Short mmCIF file of C-alpha atoms in Angstrom, two decimals:
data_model
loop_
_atom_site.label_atom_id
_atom_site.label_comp_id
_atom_site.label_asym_id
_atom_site.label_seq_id
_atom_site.Cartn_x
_atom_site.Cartn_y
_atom_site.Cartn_z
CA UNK A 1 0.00 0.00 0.00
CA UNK A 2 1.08 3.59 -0.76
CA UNK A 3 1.66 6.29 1.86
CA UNK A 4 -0.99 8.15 0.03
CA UNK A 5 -3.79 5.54 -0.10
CA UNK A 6 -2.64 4.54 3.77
CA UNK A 7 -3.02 8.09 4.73
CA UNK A 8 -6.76 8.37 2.70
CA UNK A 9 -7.62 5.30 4.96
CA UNK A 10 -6.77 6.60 8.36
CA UNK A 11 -7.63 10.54 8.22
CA UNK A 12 -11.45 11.03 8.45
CA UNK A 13 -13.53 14.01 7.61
CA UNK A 14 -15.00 15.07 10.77
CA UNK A 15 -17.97 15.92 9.00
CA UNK A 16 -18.79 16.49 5.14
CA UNK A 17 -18.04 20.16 3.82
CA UNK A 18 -19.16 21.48 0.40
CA UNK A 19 -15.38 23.47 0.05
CA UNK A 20 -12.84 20.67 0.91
CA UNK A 21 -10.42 23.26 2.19
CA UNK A 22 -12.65 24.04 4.96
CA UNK A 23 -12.63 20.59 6.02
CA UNK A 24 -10.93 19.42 9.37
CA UNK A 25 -9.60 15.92 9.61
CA UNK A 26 -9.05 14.17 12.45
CA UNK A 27 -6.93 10.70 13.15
CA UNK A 28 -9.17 7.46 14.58
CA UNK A 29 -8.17 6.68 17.65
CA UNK A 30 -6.39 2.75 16.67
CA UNK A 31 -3.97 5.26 14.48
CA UNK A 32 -0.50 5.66 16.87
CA UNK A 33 1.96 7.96 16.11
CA UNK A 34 5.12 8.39 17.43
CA UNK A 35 7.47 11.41 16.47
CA UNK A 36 11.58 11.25 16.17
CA UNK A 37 13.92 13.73 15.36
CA UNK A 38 12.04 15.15 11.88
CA UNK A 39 10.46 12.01 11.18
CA UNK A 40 7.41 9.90 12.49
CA UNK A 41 6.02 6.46 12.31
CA UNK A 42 1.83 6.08 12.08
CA UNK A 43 0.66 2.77 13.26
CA UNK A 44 -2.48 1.10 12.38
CA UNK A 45 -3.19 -0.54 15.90
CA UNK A 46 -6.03 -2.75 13.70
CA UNK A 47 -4.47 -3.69 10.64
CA UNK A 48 -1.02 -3.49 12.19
CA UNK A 49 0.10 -1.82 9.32
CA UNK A 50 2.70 0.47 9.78
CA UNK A 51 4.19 3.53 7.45
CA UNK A 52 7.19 5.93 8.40
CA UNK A 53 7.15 9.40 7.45
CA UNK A 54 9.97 11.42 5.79
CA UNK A 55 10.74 14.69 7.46
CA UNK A 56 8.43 16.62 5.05
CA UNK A 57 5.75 13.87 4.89
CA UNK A 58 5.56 14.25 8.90
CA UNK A 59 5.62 17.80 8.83
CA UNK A 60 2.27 17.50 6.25
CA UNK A 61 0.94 15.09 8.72
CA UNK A 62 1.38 17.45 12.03
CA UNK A 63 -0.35 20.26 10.20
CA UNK A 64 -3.04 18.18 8.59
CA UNK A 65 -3.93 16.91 11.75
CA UNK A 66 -3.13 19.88 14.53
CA UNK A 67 -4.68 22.76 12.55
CA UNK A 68 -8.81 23.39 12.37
CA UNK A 69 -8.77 23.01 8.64
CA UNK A 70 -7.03 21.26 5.73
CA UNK A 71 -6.72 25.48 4.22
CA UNK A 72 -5.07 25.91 7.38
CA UNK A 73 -2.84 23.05 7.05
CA UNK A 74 -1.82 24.26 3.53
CA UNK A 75 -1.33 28.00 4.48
CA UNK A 76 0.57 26.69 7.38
CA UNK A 77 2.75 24.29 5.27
CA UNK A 78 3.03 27.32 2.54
CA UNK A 79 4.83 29.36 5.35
CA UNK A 80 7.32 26.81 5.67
CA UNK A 81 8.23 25.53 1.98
CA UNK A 82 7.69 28.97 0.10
#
């Protein structure tokens, strides 16, 4: 499996939007993740399928998932990469 299609699996709408970017995602609770140094491991506690995260991919993931919306998340990774 992809990180991308893992990813789609795990982070769930918390409830449907018409304009995507003001959707908020959050993780389900059998999803573990455990930051180190830049990087990050996300476990599926179910499936017990596991992906690690690059330093950018976990820096996506922290934003996607600590900010109120996903147009949050990208004007928040925007700041950092532009």
């Amino acid at each position: 499996v992809d990180l991308l299609t893992w990813v789609r699996w795990r982070l769930q709408l918390s409830e449907p939007v018409a304009d995507p970017g003001e959707a908020s995602l959050t993780v389900p609770g059998n999803v573990l993740v455990e930051f180190y140094e830049d990087s990050a491991v996300l476990l599926d506690t179910v499936s017990l399928e596991y992906v690690e995260l690059d330093d950018t991919a976990a820096t996506m993931w922290r934003a996607l998932t600590l900010t109120r919306t996903v147009d949050e998340a990208v004007d928040q990774l925007a700041s950092i990469y532009d």
